mmCIF file of N, CA and C in Angstrom:
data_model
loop_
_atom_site.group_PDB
_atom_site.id
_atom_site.type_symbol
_atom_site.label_atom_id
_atom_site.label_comp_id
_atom_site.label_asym_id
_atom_site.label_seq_id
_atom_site.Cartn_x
_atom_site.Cartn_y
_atom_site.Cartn_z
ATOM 1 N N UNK A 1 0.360 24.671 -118.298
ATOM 2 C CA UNK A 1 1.746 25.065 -118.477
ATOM 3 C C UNK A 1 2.289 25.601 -117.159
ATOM 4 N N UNK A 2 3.369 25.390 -116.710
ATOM 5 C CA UNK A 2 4.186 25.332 -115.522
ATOM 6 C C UNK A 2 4.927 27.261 -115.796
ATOM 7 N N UNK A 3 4.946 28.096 -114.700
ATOM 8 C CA UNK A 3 5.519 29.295 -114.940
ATOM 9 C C UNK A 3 6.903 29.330 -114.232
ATOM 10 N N UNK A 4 7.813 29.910 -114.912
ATOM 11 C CA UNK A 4 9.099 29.901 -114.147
ATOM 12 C C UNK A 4 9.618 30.233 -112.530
ATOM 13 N N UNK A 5 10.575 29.743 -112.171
ATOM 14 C CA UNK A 5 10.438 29.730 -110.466
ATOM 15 C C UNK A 5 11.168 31.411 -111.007
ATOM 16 N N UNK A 6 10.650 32.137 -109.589
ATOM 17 C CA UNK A 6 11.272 32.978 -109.125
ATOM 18 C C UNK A 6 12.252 33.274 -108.304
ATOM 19 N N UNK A 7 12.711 34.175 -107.958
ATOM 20 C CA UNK A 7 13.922 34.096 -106.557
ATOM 21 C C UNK A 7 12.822 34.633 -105.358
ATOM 22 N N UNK A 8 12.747 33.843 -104.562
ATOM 23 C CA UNK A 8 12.322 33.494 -103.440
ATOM 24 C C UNK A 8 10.895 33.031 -103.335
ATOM 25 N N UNK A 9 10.780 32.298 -104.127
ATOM 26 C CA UNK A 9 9.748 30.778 -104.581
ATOM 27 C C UNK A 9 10.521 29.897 -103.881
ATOM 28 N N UNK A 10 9.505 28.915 -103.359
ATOM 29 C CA UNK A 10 9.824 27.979 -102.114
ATOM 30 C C UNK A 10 9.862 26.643 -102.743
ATOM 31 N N UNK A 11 10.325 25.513 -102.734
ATOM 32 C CA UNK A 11 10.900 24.253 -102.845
ATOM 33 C C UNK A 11 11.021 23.391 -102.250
ATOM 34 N N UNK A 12 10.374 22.302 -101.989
ATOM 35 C CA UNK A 12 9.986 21.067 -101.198
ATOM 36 C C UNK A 12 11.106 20.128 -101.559
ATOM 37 N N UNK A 13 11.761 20.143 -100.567
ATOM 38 C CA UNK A 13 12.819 18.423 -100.790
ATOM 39 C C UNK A 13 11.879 17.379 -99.714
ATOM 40 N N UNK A 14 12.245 16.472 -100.664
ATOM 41 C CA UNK A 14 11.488 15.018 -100.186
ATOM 42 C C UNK A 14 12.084 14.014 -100.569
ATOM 43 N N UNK A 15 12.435 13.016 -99.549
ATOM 44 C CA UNK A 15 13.192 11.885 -99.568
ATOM 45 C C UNK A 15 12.227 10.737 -99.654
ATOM 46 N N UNK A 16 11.844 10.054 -101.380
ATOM 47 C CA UNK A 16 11.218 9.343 -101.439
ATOM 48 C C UNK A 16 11.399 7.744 -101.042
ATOM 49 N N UNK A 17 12.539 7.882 -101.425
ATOM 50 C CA UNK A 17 13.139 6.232 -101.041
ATOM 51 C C UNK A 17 14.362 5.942 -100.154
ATOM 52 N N UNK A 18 15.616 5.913 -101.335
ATOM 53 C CA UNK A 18 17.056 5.751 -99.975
ATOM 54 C C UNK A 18 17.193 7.053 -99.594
ATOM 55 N N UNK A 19 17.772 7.035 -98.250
ATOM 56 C CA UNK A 19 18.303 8.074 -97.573
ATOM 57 C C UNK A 19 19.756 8.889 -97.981
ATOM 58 N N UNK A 20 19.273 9.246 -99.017
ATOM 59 C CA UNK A 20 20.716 10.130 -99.594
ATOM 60 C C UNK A 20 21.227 11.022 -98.820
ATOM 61 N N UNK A 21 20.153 11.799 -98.213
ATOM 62 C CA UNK A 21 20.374 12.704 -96.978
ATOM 63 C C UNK A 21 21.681 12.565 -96.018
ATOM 64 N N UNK A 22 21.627 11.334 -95.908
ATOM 65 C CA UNK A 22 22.477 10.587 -94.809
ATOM 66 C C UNK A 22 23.703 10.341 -95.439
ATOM 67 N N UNK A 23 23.110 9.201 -96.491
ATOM 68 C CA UNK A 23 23.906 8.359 -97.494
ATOM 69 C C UNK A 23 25.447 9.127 -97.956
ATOM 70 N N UNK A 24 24.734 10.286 -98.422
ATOM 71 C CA UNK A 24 25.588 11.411 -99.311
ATOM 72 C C UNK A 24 25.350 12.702 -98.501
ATOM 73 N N UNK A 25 25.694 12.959 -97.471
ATOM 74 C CA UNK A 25 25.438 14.261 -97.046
ATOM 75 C C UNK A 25 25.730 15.112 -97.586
ATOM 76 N N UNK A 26 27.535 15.361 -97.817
ATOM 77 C CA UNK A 26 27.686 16.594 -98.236
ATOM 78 C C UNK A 26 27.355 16.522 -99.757
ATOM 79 N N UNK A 27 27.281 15.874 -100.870
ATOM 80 C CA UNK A 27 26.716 16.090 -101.990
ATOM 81 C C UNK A 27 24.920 16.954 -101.737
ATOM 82 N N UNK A 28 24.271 16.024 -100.626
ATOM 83 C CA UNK A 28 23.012 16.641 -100.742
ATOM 84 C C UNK A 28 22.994 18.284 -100.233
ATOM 85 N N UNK A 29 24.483 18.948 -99.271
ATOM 86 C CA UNK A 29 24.252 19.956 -98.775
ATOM 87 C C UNK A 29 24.675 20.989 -99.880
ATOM 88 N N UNK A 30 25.590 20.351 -100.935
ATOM 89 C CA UNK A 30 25.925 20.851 -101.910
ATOM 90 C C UNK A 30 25.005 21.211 -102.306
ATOM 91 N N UNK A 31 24.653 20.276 -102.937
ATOM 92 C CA UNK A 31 22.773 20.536 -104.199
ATOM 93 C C UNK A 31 22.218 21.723 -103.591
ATOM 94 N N UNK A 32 21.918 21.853 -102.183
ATOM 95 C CA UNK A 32 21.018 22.921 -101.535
ATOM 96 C C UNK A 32 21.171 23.877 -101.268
ATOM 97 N N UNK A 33 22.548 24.121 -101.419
ATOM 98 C CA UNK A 33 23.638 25.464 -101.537
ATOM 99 C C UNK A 33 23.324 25.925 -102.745
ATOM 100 N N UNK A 34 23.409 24.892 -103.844
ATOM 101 C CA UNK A 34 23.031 25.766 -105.449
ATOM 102 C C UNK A 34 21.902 26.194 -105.358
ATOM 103 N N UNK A 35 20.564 25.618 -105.256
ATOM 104 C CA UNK A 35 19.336 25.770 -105.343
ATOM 105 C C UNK A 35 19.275 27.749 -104.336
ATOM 106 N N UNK A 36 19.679 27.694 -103.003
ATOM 107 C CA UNK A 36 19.982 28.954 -102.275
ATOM 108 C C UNK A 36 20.586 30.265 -102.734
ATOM 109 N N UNK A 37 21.700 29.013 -103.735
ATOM 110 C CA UNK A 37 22.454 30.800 -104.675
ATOM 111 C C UNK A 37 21.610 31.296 -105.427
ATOM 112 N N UNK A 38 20.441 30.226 -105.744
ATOM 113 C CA UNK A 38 19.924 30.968 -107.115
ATOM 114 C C UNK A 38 18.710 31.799 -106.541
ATOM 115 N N UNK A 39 18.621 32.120 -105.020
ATOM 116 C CA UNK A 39 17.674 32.786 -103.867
ATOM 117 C C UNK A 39 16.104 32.148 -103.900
ATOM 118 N N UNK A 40 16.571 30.948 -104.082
ATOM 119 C CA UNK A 40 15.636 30.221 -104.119
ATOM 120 C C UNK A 40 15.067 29.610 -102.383
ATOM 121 N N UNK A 41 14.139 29.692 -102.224
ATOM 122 C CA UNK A 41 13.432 28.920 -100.392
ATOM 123 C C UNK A 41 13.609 27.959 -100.291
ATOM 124 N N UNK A 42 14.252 26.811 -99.452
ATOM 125 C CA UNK A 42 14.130 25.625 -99.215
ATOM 126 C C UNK A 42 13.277 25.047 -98.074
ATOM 127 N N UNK A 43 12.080 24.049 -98.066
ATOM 128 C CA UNK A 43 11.929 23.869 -97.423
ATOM 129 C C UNK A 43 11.646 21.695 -97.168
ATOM 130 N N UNK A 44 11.949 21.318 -96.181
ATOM 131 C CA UNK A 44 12.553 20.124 -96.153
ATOM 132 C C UNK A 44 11.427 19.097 -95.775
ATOM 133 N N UNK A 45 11.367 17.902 -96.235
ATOM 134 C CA UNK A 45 10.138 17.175 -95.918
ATOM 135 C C UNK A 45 10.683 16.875 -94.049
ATOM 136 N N UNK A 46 9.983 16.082 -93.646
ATOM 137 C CA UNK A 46 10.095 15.246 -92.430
ATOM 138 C C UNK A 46 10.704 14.150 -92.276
ATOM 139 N N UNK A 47 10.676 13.597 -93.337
ATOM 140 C CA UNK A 47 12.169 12.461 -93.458
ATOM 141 C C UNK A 47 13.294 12.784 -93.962
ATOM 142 N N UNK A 48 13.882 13.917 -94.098
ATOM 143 C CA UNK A 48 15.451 14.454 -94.715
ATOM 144 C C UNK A 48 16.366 14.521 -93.486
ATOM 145 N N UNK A 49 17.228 13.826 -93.401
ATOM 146 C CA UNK A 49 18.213 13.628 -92.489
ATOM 147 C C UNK A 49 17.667 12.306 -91.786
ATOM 148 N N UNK A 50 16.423 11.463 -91.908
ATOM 149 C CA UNK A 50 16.365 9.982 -91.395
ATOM 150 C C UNK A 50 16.594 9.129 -92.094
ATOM 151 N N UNK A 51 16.981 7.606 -91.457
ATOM 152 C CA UNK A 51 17.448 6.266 -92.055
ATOM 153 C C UNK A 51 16.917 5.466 -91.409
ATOM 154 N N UNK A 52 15.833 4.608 -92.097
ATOM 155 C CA UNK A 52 15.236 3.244 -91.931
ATOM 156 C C UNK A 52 16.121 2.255 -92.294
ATOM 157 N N UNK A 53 17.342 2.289 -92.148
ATOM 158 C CA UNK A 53 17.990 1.241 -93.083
ATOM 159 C C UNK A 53 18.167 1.319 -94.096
ATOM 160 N N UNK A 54 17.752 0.953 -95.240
ATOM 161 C CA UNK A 54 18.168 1.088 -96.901
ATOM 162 C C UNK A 54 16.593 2.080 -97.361
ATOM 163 N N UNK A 55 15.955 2.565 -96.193
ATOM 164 C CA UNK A 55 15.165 3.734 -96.702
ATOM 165 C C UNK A 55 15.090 4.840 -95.583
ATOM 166 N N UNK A 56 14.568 5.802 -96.270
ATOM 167 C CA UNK A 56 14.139 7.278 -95.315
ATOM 168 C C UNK A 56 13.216 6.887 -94.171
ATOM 169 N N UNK A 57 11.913 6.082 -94.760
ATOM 170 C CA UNK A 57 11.198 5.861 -93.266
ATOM 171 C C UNK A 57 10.000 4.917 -94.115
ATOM 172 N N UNK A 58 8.904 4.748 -93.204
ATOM 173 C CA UNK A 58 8.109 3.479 -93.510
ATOM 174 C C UNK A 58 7.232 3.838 -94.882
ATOM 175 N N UNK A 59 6.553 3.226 -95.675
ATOM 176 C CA UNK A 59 5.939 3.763 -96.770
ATOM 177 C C UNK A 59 4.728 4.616 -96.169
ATOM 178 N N UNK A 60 4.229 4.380 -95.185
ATOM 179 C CA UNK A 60 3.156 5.334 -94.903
ATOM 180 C C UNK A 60 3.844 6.686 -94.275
ATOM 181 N N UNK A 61 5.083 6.836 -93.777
ATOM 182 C CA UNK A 61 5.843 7.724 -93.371
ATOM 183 C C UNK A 61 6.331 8.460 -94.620
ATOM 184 N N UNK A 62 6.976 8.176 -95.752
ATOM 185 C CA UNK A 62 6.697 8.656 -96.904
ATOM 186 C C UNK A 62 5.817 9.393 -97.835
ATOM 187 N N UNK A 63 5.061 8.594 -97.736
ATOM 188 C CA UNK A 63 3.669 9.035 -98.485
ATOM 189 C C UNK A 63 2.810 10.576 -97.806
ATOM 190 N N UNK A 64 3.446 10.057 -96.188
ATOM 191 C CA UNK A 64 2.651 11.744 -95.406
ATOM 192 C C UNK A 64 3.848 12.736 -95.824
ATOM 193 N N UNK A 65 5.290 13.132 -95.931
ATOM 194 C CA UNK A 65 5.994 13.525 -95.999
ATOM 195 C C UNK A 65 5.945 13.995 -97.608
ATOM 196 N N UNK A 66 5.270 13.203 -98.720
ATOM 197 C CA UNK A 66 5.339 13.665 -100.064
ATOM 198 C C UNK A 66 3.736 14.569 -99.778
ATOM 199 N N UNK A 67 3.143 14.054 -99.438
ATOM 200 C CA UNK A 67 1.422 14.606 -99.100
ATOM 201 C C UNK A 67 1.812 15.978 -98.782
ATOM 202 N N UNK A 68 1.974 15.814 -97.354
ATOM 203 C CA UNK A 68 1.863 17.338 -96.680
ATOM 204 C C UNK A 68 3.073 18.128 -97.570
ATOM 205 N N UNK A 69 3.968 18.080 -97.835
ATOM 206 C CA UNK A 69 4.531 19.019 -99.071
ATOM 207 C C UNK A 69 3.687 19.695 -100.611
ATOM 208 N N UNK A 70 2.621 18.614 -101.104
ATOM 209 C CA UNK A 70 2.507 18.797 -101.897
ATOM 210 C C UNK A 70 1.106 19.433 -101.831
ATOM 211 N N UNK A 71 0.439 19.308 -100.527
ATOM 212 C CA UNK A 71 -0.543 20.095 -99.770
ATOM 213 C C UNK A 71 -0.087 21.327 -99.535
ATOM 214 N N UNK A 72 0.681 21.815 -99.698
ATOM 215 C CA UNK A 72 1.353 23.004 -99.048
ATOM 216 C C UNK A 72 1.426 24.440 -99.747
ATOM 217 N N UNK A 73 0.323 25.355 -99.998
ATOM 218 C CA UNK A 73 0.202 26.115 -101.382
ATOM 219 C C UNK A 73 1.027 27.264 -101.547
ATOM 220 N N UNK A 74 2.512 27.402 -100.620
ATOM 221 C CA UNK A 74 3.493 28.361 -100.570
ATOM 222 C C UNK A 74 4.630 27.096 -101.641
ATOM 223 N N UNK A 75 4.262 25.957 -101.543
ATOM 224 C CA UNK A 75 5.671 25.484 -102.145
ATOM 225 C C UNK A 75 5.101 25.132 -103.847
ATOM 226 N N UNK A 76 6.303 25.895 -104.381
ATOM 227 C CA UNK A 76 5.857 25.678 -106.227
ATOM 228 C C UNK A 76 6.460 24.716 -107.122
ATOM 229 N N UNK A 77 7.671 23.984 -106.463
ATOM 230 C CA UNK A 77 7.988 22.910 -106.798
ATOM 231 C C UNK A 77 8.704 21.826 -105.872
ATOM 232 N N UNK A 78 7.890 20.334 -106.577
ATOM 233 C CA UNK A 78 9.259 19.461 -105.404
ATOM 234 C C UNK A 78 9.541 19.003 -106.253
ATOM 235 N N UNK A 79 11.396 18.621 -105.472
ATOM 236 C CA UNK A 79 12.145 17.791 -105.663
ATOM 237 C C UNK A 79 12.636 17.137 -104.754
ATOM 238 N N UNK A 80 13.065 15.775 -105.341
ATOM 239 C CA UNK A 80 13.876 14.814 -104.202
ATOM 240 C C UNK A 80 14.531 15.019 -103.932
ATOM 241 N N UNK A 81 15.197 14.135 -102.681
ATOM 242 C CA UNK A 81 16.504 14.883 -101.844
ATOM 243 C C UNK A 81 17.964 14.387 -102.548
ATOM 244 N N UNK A 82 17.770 13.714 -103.460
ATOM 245 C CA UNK A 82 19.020 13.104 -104.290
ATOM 246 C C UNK A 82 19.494 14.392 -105.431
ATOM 247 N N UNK A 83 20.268 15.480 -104.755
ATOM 248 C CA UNK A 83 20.339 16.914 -105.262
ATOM 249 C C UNK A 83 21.782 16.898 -106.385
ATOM 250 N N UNK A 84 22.268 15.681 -106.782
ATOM 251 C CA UNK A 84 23.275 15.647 -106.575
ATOM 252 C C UNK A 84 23.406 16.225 -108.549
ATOM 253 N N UNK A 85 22.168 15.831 -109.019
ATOM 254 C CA UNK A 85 22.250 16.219 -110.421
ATOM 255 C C UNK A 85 21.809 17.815 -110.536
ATOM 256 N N UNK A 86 21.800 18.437 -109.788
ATOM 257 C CA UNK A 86 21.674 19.687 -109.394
ATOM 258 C C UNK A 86 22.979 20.616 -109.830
ATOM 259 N N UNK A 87 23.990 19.986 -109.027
ATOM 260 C CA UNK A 87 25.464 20.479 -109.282
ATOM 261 C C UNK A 87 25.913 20.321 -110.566
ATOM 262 N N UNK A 88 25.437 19.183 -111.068
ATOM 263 C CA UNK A 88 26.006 18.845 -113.039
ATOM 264 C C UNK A 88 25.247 19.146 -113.560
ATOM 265 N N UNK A 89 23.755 20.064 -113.136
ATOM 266 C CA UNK A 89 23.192 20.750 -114.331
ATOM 267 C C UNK A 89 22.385 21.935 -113.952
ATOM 268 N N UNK A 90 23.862 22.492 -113.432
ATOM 269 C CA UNK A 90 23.535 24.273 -112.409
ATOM 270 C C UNK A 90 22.899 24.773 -113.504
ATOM 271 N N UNK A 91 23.486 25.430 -114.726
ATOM 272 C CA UNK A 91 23.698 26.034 -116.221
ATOM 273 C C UNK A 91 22.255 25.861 -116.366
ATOM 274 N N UNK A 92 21.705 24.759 -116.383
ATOM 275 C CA UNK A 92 19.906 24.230 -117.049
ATOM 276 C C UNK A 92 19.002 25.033 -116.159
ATOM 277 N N UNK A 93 19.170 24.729 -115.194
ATOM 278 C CA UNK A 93 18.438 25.369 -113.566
ATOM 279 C C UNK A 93 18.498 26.707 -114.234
ATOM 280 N N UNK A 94 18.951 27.249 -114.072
ATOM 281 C CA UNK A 94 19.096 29.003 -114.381
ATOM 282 C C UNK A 94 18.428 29.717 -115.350
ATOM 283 N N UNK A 95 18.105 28.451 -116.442
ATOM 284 C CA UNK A 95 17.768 28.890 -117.337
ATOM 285 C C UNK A 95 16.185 29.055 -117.449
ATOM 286 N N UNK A 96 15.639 28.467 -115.839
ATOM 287 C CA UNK A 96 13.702 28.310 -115.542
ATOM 288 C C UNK A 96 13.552 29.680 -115.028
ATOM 289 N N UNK A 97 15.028 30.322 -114.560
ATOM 290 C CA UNK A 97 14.679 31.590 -113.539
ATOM 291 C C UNK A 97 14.777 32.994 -114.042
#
C-alpha cells in the first residue's frame, strides 16, 4: 500500500515519449506550479525541456532518464511531464495530501 505524499516529498517528472515540455510549455509550467502550491519538491528527469523531433530523446536516452529517477530513494513519486491533467484534477491531488 502506497502512503500519502507529504509537503515537501519530492517528485520525479519524466518525459517518456513526446516532448510536451516543449510541445506545451506553458501548460507543462502550469502543472508544476500546482504540484509547488501544494509544497510539494520537483525534481526533473534529463530529457524535460529536449526534442528529438516527435520525441524527448533516443529510447536508450529515455529509459536512463526513467531509471535514474526511479533509482533515486529521495523521490516518492513519478510522473510524466504531460502535467496538463494536473490543472483539471487539482481538487483529487489534494485529497493524497
Amino acid at each position: 500500500m502506497f502512503s500519502p505524499l507529504n509537503k515537501g516529498d519530492v517528485i520525479g517528472i519524466y518525459s517518456p515519449s513526446k516532448p510536451a515540455t516543449v510541445t506545451a510549455k506553458a501548460r507543462y509550467e502550469r502543472g508544476k506550479k500546482c504540484l509547488e502550491a501544494l509544497g510539494l519538491n520537483i525534481r526533473v528527469g534529463s530529457l524535460i525541456g529536449k526534442d528529438d523531433f516527435y520525441r524527448s530523446g533516443t529510447p536508450k536516452e529515455r529509459a536512463h532518464e526513467f531509471n535514474a529517477l526511479l533509482r533515486d530513494p529521495q523521490i516518492k513519486m513519478l510522473i510524466v511531464c504531460c502535467l496538463i491533467w494536473i490543472i483539471k484534477h487539482f481538487g483529487k491531488i489534494q485529497k493524497f495530501l
